[in-house]
Coordinates of C-alpha atoms in Angstrom, one line a residue:
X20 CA 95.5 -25.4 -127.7
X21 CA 98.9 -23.5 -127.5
X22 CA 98.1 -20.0 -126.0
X23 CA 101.5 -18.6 -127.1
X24 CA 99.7 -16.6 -130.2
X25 CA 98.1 -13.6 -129.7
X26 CA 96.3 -12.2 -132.7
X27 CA 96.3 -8.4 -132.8
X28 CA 98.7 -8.1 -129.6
X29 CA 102.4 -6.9 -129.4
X30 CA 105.2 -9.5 -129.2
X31 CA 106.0 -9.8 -125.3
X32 CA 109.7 -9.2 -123.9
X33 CA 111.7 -11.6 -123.5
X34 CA 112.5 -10.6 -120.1
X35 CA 108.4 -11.2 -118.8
X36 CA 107.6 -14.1 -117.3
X37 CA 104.6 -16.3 -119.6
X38 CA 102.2 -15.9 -116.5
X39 CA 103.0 -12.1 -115.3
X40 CA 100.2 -10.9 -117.3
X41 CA 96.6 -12.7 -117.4
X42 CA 94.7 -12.7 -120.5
X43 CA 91.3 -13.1 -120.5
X44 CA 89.7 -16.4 -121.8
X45 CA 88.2 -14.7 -125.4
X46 CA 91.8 -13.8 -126.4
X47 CA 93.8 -16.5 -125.2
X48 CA 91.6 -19.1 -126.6
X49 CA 91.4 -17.0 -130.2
X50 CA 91.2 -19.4 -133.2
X51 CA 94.6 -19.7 -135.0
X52 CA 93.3 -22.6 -137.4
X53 CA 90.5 -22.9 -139.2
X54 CA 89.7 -25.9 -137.3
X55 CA 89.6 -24.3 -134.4
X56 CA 86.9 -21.8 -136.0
X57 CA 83.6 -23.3 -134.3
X58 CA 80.1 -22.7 -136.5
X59 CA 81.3 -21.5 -140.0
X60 CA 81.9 -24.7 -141.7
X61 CA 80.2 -23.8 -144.7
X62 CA 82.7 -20.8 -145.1
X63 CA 85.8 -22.8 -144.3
X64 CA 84.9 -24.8 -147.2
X65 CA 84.1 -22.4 -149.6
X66 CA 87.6 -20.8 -148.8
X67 CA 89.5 -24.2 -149.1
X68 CA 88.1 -24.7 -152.5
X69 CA 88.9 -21.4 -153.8
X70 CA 92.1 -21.7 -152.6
X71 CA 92.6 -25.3 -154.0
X72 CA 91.4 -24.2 -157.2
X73 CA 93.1 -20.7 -157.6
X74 CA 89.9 -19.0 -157.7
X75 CA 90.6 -16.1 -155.0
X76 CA 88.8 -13.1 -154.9
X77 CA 90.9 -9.9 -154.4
X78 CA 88.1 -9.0 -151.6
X79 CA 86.2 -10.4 -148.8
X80 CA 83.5 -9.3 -146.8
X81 CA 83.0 -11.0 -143.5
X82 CA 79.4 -10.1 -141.9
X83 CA 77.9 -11.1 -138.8
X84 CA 76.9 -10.4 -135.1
X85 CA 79.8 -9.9 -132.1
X86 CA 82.0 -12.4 -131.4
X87 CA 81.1 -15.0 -134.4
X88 CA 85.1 -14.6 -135.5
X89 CA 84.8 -11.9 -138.5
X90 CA 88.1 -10.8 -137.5
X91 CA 89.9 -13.8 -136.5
X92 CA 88.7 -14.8 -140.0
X93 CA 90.4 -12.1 -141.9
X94 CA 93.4 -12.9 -139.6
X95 CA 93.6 -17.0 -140.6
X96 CA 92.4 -16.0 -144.1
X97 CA 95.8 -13.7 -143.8
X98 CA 97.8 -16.7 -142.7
X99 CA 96.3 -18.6 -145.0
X100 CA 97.8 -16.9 -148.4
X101 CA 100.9 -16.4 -147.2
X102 CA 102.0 -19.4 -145.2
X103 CA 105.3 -20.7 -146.9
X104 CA 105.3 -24.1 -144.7
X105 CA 107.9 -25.0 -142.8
X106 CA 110.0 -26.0 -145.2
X107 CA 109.6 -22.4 -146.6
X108 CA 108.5 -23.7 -150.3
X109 CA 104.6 -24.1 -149.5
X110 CA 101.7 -22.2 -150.9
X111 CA 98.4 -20.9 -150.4
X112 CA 96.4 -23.3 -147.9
X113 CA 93.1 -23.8 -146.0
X114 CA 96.0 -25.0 -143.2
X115 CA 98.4 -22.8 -142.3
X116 CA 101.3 -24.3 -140.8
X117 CA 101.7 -21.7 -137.6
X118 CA 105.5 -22.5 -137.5
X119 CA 107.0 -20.6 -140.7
X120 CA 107.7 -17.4 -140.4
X121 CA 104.3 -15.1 -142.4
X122 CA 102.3 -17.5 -139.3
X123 CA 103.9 -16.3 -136.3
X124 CA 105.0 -13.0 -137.7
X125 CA 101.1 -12.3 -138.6
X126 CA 99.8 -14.0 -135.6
X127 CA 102.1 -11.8 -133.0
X128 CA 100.8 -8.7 -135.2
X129 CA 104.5 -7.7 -136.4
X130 CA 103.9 -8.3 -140.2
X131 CA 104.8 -5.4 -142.4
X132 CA 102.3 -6.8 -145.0
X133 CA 99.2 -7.3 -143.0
X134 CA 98.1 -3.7 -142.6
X135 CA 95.1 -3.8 -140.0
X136 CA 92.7 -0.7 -139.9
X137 CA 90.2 0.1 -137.2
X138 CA 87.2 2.1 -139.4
X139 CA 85.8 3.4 -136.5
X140 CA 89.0 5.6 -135.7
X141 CA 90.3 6.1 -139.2
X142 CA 87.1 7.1 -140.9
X143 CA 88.0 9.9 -143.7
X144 CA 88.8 9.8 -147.2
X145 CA 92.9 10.9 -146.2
X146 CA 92.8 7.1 -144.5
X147 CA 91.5 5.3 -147.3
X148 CA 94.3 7.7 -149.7
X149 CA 96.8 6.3 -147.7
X150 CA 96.0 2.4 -148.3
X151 CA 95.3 3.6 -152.1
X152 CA 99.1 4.7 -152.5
X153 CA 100.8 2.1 -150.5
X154 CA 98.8 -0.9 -152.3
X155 CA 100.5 0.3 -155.4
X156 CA 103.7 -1.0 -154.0
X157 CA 104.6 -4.4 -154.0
X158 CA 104.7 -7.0 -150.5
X159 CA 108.1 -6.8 -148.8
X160 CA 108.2 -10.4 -148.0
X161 CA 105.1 -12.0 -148.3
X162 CA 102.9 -13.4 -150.6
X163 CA 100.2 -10.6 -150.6
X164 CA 99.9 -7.4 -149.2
X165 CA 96.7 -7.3 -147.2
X166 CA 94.5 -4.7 -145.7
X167 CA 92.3 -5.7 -142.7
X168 CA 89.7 -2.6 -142.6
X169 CA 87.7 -3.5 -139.1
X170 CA 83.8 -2.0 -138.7
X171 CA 84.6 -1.2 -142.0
X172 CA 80.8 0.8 -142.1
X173 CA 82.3 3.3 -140.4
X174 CA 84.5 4.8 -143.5
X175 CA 82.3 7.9 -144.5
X176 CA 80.7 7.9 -147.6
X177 CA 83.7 10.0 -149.4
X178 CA 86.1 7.5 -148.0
X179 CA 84.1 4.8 -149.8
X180 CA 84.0 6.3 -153.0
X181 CA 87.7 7.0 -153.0
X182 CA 87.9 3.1 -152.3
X183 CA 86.3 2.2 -155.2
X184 CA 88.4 1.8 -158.4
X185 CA 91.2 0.2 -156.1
X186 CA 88.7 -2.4 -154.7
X187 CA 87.3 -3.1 -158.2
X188 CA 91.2 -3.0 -160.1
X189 CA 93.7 -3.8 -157.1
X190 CA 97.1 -4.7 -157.9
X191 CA 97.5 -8.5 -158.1
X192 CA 99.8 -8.7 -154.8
X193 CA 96.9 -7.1 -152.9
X194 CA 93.7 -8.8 -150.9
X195 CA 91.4 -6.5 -149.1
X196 CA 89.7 -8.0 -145.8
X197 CA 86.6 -5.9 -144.3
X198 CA 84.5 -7.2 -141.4
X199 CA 81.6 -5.4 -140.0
X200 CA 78.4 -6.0 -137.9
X201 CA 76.2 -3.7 -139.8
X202 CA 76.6 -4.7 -143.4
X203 CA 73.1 -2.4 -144.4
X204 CA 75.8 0.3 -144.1
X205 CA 77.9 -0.8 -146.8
X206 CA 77.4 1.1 -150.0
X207 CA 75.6 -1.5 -152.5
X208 CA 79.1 -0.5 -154.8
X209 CA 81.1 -1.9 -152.1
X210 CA 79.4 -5.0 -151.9
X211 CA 79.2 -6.0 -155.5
X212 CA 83.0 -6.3 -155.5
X213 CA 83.4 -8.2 -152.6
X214 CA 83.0 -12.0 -152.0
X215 CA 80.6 -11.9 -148.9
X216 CA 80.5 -14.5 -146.1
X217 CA 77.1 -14.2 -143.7
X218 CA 78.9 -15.9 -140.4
X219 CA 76.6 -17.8 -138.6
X220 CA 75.3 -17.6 -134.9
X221 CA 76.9 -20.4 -133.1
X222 CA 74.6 -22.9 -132.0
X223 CA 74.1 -23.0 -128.0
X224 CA 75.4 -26.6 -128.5
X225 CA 78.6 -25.8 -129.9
X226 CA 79.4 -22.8 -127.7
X227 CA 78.8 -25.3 -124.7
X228 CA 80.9 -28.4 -125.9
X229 CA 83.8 -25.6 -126.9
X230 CA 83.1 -23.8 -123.3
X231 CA 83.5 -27.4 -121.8
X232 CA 86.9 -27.9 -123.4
X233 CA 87.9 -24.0 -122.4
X234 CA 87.4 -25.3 -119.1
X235 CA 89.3 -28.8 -118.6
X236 CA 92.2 -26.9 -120.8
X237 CA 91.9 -24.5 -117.7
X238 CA 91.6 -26.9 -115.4
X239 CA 87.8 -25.6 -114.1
X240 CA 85.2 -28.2 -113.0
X241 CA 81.9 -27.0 -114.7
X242 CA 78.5 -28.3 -114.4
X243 CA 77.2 -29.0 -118.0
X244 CA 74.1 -27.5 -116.7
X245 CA 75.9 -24.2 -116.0
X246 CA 77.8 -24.5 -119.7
X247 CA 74.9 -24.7 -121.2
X248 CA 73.2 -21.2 -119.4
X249 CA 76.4 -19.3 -120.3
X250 CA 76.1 -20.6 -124.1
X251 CA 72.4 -19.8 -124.3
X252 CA 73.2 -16.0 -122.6
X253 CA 76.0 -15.9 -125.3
X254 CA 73.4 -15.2 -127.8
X255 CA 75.5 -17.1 -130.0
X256 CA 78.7 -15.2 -130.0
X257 CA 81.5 -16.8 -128.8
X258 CA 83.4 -13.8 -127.2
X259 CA 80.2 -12.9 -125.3
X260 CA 80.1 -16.5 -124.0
X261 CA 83.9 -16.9 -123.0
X262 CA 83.6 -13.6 -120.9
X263 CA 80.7 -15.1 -119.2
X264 CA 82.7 -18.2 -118.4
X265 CA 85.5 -16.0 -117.7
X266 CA 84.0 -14.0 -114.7
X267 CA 81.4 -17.4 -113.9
X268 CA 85.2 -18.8 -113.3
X269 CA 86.5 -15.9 -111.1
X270 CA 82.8 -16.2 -109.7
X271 CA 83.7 -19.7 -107.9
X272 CA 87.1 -19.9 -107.8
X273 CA 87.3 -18.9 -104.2
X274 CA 85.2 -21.8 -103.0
X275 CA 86.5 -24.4 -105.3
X276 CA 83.0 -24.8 -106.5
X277 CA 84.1 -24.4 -109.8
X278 CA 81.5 -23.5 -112.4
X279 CA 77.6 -24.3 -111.2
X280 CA 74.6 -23.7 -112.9
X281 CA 73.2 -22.0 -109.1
X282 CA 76.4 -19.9 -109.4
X283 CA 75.3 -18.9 -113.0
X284 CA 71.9 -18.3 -112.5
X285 CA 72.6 -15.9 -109.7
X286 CA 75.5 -13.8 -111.4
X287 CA 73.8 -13.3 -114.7
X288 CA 70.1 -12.7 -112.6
X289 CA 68.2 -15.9 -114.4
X290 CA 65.7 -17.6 -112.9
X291 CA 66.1 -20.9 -111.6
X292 CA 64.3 -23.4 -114.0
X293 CA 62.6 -25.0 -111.0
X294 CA 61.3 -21.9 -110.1
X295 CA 59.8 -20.8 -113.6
X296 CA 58.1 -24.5 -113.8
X297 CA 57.0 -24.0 -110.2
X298 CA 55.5 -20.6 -111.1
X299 CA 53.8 -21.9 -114.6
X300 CA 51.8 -23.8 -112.5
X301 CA 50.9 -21.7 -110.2
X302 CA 49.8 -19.7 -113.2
X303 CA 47.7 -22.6 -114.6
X304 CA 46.3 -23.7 -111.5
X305 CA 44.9 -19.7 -110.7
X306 CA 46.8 -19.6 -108.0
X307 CA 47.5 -16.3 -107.5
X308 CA 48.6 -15.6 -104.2
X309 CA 51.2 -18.6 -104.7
X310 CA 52.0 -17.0 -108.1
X311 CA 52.9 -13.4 -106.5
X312 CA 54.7 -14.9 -103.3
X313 CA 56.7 -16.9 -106.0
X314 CA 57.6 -13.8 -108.1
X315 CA 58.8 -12.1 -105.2
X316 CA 61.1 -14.9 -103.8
X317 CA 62.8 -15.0 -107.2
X318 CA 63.2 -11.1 -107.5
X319 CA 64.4 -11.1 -103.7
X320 CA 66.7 -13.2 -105.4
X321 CA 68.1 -10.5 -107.3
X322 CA 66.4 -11.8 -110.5
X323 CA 65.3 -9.2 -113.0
X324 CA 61.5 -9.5 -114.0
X325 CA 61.9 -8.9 -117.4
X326 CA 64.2 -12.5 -116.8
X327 CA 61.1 -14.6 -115.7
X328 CA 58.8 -13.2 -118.1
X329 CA 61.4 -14.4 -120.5
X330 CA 61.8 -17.4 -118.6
X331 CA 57.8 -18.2 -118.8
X332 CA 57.6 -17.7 -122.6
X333 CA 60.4 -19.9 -123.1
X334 CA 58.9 -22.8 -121.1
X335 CA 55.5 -22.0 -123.3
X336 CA 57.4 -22.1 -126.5
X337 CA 59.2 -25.5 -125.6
X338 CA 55.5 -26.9 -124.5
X339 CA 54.7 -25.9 -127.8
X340 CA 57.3 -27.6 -129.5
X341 CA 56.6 -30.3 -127.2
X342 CA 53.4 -30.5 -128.6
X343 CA 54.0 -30.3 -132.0
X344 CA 56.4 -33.3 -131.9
X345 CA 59.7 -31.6 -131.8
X346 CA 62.5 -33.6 -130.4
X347 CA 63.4 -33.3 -126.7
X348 CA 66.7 -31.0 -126.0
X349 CA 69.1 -33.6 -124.4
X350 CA 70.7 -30.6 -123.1
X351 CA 67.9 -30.0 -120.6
X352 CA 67.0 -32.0 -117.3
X353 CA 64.9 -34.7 -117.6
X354 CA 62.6 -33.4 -114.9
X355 CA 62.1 -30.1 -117.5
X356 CA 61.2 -32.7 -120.6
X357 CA 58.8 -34.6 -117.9
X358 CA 57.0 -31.2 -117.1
X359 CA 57.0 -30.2 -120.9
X360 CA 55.4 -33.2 -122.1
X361 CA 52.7 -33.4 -119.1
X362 CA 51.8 -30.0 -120.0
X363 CA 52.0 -30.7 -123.6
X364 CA 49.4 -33.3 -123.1
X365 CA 47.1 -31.0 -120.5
X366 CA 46.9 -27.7 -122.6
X367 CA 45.1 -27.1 -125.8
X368 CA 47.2 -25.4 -128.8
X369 CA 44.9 -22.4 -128.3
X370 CA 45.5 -22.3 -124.4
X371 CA 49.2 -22.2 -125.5
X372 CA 49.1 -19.3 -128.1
X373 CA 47.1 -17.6 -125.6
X374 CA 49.3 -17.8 -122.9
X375 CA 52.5 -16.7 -125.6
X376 CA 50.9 -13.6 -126.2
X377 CA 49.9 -13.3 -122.6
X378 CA 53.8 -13.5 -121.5
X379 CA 54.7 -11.7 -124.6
X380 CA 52.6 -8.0 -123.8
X381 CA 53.5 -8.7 -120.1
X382 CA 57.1 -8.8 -121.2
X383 CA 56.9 -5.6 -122.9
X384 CA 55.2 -3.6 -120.5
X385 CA 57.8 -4.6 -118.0
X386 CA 61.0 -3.6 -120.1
X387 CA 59.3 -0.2 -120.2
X388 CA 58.1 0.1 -116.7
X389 CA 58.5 2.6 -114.2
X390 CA 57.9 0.2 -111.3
X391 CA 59.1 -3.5 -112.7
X392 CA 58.1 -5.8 -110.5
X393 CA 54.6 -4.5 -109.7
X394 CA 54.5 -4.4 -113.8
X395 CA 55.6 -7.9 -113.7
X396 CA 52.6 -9.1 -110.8
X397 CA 49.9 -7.2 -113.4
X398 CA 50.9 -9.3 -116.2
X399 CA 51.1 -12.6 -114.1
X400 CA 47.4 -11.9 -112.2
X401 CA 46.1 -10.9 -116.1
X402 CA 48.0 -14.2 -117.4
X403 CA 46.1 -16.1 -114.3
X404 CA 42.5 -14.4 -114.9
X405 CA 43.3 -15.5 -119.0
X406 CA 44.0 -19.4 -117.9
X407 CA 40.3 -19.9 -115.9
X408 CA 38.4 -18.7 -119.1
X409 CA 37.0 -21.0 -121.2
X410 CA 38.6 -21.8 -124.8
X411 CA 35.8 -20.3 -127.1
X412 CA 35.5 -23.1 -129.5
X413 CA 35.8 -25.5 -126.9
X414 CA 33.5 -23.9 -125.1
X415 CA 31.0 -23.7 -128.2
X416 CA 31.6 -27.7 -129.1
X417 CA 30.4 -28.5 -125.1
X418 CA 27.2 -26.1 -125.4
X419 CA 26.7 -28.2 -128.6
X420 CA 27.0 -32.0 -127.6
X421 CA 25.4 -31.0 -124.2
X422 CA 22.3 -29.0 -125.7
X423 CA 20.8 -29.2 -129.6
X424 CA 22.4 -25.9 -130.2
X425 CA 23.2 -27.7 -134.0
X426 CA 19.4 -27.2 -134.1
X427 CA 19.3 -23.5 -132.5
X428 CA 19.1 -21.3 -135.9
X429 CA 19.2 -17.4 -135.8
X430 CA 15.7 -16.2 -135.1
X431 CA 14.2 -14.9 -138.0
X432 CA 13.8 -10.9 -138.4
X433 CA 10.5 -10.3 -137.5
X434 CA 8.0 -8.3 -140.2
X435 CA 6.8 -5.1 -138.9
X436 CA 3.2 -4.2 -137.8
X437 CA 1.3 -4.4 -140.8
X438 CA -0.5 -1.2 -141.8
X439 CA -4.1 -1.3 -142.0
X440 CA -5.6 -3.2 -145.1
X441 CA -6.0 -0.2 -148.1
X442 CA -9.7 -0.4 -149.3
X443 CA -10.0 -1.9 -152.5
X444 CA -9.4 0.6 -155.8
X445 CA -12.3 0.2 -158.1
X446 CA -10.5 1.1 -161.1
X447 CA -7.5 2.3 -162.3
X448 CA -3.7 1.5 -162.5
X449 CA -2.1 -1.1 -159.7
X450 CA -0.8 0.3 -156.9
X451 CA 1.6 -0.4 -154.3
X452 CA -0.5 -2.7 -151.4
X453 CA 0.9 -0.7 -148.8
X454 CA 3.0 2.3 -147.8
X455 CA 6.4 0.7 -147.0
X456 CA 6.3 -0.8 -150.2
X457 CA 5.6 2.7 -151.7
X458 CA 8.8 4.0 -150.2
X459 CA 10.6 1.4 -151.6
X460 CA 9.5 2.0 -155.0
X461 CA 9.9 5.4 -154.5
X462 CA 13.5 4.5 -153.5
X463 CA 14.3 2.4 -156.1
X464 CA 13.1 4.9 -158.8
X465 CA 16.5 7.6 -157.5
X466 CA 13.9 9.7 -155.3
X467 CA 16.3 8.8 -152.7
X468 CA 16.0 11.8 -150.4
X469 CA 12.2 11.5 -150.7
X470 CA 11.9 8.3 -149.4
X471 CA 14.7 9.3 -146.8
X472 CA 12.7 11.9 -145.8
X473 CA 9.6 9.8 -145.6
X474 CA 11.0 6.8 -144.0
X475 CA 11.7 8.9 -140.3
X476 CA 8.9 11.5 -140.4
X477 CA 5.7 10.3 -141.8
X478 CA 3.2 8.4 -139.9
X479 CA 0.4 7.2 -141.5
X480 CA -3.0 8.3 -140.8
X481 CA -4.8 6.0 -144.0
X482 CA -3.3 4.9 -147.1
X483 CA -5.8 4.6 -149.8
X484 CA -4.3 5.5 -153.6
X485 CA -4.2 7.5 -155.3
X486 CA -5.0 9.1 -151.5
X487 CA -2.3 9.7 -148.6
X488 CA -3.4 11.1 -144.9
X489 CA -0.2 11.6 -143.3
X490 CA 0.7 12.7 -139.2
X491 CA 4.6 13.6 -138.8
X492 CA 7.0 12.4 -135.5
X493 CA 8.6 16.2 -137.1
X494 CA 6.9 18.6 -139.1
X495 CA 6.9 17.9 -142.5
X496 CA 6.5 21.1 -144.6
X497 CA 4.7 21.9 -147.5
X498 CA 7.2 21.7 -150.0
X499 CA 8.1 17.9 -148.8
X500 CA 4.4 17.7 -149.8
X501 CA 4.4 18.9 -152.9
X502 CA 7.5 17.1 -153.8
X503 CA 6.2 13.9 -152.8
X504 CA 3.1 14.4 -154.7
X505 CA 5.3 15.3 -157.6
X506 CA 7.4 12.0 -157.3
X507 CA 4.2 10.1 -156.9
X508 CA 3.1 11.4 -160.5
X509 CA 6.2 10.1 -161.7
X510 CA 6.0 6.9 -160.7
X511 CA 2.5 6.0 -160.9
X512 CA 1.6 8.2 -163.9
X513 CA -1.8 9.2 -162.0
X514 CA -2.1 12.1 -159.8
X515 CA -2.3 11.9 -155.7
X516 CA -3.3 14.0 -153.0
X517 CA -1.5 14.0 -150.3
X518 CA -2.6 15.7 -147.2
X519 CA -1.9 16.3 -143.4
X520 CA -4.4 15.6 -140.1
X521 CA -4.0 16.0 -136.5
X522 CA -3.9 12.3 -135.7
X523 CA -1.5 9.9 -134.1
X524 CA -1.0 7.9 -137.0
X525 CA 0.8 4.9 -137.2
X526 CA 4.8 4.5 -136.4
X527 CA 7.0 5.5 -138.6
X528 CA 8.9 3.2 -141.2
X529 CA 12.1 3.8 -139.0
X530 CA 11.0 3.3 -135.8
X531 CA 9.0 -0.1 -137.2
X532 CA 12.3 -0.9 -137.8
X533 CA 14.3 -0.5 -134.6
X534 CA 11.4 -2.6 -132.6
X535 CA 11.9 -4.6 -134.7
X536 CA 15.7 -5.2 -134.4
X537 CA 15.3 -5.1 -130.6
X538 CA 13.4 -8.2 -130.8
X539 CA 15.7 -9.8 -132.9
X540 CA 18.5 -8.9 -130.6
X541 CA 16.6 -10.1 -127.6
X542 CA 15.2 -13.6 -128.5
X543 CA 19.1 -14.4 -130.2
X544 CA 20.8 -12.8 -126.3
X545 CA 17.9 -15.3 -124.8
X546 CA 18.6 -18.3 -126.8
X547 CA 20.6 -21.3 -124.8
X548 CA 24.2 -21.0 -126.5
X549 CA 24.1 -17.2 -126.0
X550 CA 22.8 -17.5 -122.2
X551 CA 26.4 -19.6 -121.6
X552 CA 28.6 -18.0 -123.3
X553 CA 27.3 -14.3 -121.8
X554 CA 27.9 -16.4 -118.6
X555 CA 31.4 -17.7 -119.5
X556 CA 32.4 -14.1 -120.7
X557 CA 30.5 -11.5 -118.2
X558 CA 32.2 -8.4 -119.7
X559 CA 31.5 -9.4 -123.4
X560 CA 29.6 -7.5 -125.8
X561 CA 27.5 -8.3 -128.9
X562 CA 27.9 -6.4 -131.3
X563 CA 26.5 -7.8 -134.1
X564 CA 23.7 -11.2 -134.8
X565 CA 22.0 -13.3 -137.5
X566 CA 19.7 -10.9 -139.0
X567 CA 20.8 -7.5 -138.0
X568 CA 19.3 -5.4 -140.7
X569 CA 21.6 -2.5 -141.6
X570 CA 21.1 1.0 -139.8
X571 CA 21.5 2.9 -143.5

């Protein structure tokens, strides 16, 4: 590629010598085609079309993360419209020639007609007034007259409304441009009369084979290893990755090393992938004296904690994959798809998940530590305590083929102490057999706070209807008395006398209850399957079991 374009930057002297000045990889190696545009084919060809066809918009919008090309987009699309060819009689094209004179004018940045505006620094409403006035003239020499507007978020809200009925009406010699990273701050009125194009992140892939071309066109050596590091710390931008590959460059230029993926690792503070696969197994093998001296090495290293956490969950994530059936990177060492798989076949998917979220909090709790590294040696000793445990449902299917838990049911809620046999009414209406039932009844009929009432203070002395010798765990006054005689009348139709005696008495309704709850919950906590698991998980508690009657 011909580094004698410069988007954006003034035309040289003639009097400077082509290498007096160094520019930095990211600008020298800015697209001037749209071949030369890596990850947005999808764009390219939507543009091509529309210009094939005559269907251009009088806007675009160009959205995406840093570095993607929004603004060498609007440059080419620039180029694009007003290329004359180099016979001077061409049109509009997806393929500019970069010879006539709109291509090297615009790409040296000296073309009256391409108006570029930085938002950030021209952000009022007297800005935008400007372009408003001067798009009503017509292009001196070109084509179009186009506005660039860069970050164009930025323009306050004023200087968006005043852009408005230009951008919806503009004069047919005018194209507007906009690029911006935060498109949420475009006014919805904005967007509506723009074409948009959502630039892509550019795949690791593609940022590596264009960083491996960057460097045999500069004559670097660079490990494909070490390529592939810088594209994946690029994030996908390609600015971001060419700056890496810039100062990896500078990094080993000394030596003659070239570019190495050691070299990489240690400028950007990444952990080795040795090390990380070394240290997962540590983890997985409870190792954790191993595990600690491991973490240390690496962060004597100069690597950042927060990096092998990342590290980790990116090794559990491609087991996972792994797992799942997800084709191997070919990008990666074979020795890294031989661990993958043989821990793919060792680990369960819940063993997996659990270790994700393990690395996950620990990763968290380190970004926000005061003291990193000993934030860092928590997580790993919690992620190392986690691995010993026992998968629950594993552990449940091994009680079962090893013991006839299949057979151990829930023991069955035990019936309370029954109350002494009533004697035997010689005449008269049917009554309930025994007092718990007449609480129910009595429950069931809306004397709610009766029964209530009864349920946790009375103790029966005798129960005989129509006669009731009652005993109380509390006092139970005289009106409760008289009430529950009254409710009694209600539901039985018959008077009853109800009266107190300085007796034990038997327990009450309640506390029949709780017993007999506890004895629930103790034959379930003594039966086989709960016996392993209390001995699986020590610090476990139950909270709830088959036939827990409700405490209302």
């Amino acid at each position: 590629m011909s580094d004698s374009f410069d988007l954006g930057e003034p035309p040289q002297p003639a009097t400077r010598a082509p290498d007096a000045a160094y520019r930095v990889l990211a600008r020298k190696y800015r697209p001037q085609t749209f071949s030369e545009l890596i990850g947005q084919d999808a764009m390219v060809q939507t543009l091509g079309n529309a210009i094939k066809r005559d269907r251009l918009a009088h806007a675009f919008l160009m959205t995406g993360v840093r570095g993607v090309g929004k603004t060498s987009t609007a440059r080419l699309i620039a180029k694009a419209l007003n290329c004359i060819g180099p016979d001077g009689q061409g049109g509009p094209t997806i393929d500019p020639c970069g010879v006539c004179e709109p291509c090297r004018a615009i790409a040296e940045g000296r073309f009256m007609d391409v108006i570029e505006m930085d938002a950030a620094s021209h952000t009022g409403v007297d800005d935008v007034r400007e372009i408003i006035d001067a798009s009503r003239y017509s292009a001196v020499s070109a084509r179009f007259k186009i506005y660039i507007i860069d970050e164009v978020h930025m323009l306050t809200k004023n200087a968006f409304n005043a852009l408005l009925k230009t951008l919806e009406e503009p004069p047919a010699h005018v194209k507007f441009l906009f690029a911006t990273t935060e498109v949420n701050k475009v006014p919805v009125t904005v967007l509506s009369r723009c074409q948009r194009f959502d630039l892509r992140r550019i795949s690791a892939e593609q940022l590596a084979a264009h960083f491996a071309w960057v460097s045999e066109q500069e004559g670097v050596v660079a490990e494909p290893e070490a390529l592939m590091l810088i594209a994946r710390a690029a994030e996908g931008s390609a600015r971001d990755g060419l700056s890496i590959l810039d100062q990896a460059i500078a990094h080993g230029s000394l030596d003659g090393a070239g570019v190495t993926a050691d070299a990489v690792r240690q400028m950007l503070g990444l952990s080795d992938r040795g090390a990380v696969r070394d240290l997962l197994g540590l983890i997985l093998d409870t190792d954790a004296a191993g595990a600690l001296a491991s973490l240390r090495r690496q962060y004597d290293y100069g690597v950042d904690p927060v990096s092998v956490l990342r590290s980790l969950m990116e090794t559990v994530h491609g087991i996972t994959l792994t797992k799942v059936g997800t084709p191997p990177d070919a990008a990666q060492p074979m020795e890294e798809r031989a661990a993958r798989a043989d821990w793919a076949a060792a680990l369960s998917f819940p063993s997996l998940h659990r270790l994700w979220q393990l690395f996950l909090k620990g990763h968290d709790e380190v970004a926000k530590a005061a003291l990193p590294i000993e934030a860092a040696e928590m997580a790993l000793l919690r992620a190392i305590h986690a691995s010993s445990l026992p998968d629950p449902g594993e552990l449940a299917r091994q009680i079962a083929s090893g013991a006839p838990v299949a057979t151990i049911a829930a023991p069955a809620a035990p019936t309370p102490a029954p109350a002494p046999a009533p004697e035997p009414v010689a005449t008269g209406p049917v009554f309930p057999d025994t007092f718990e039932a007449l609480v129910n009844r009595l429950d069931d009929s809306g004397s709610i706070a009766i029964a209530a009432r009864l349920r946790h203070s009375a103790r029966v002395v005798s129960y005989a209807p129509p006669e009731i010798v009652l005993s109380g765990s509390r006092p139970i006054s005289a009106d409760t008395l008289a009430e529950f005689g009254a409710a009694l009348k209600a539901l039985t139709q018959q008077a009853w006398r109800v009266t107190m005696a300085d007796a034990p008495g038997e327990p009450t309704l309640r506390e029949m209850q709780d017993a007999a709850d506890a004895a629930n919950k103790q034959r379930y906590m003594d039966s086989p399957m709960m016996k392993a698991a209390r001995e699986a998980f020590p610090d476990a508690e139950l909270e709830t079991w088959p036939g827990q009657r409700s405490n209302a």
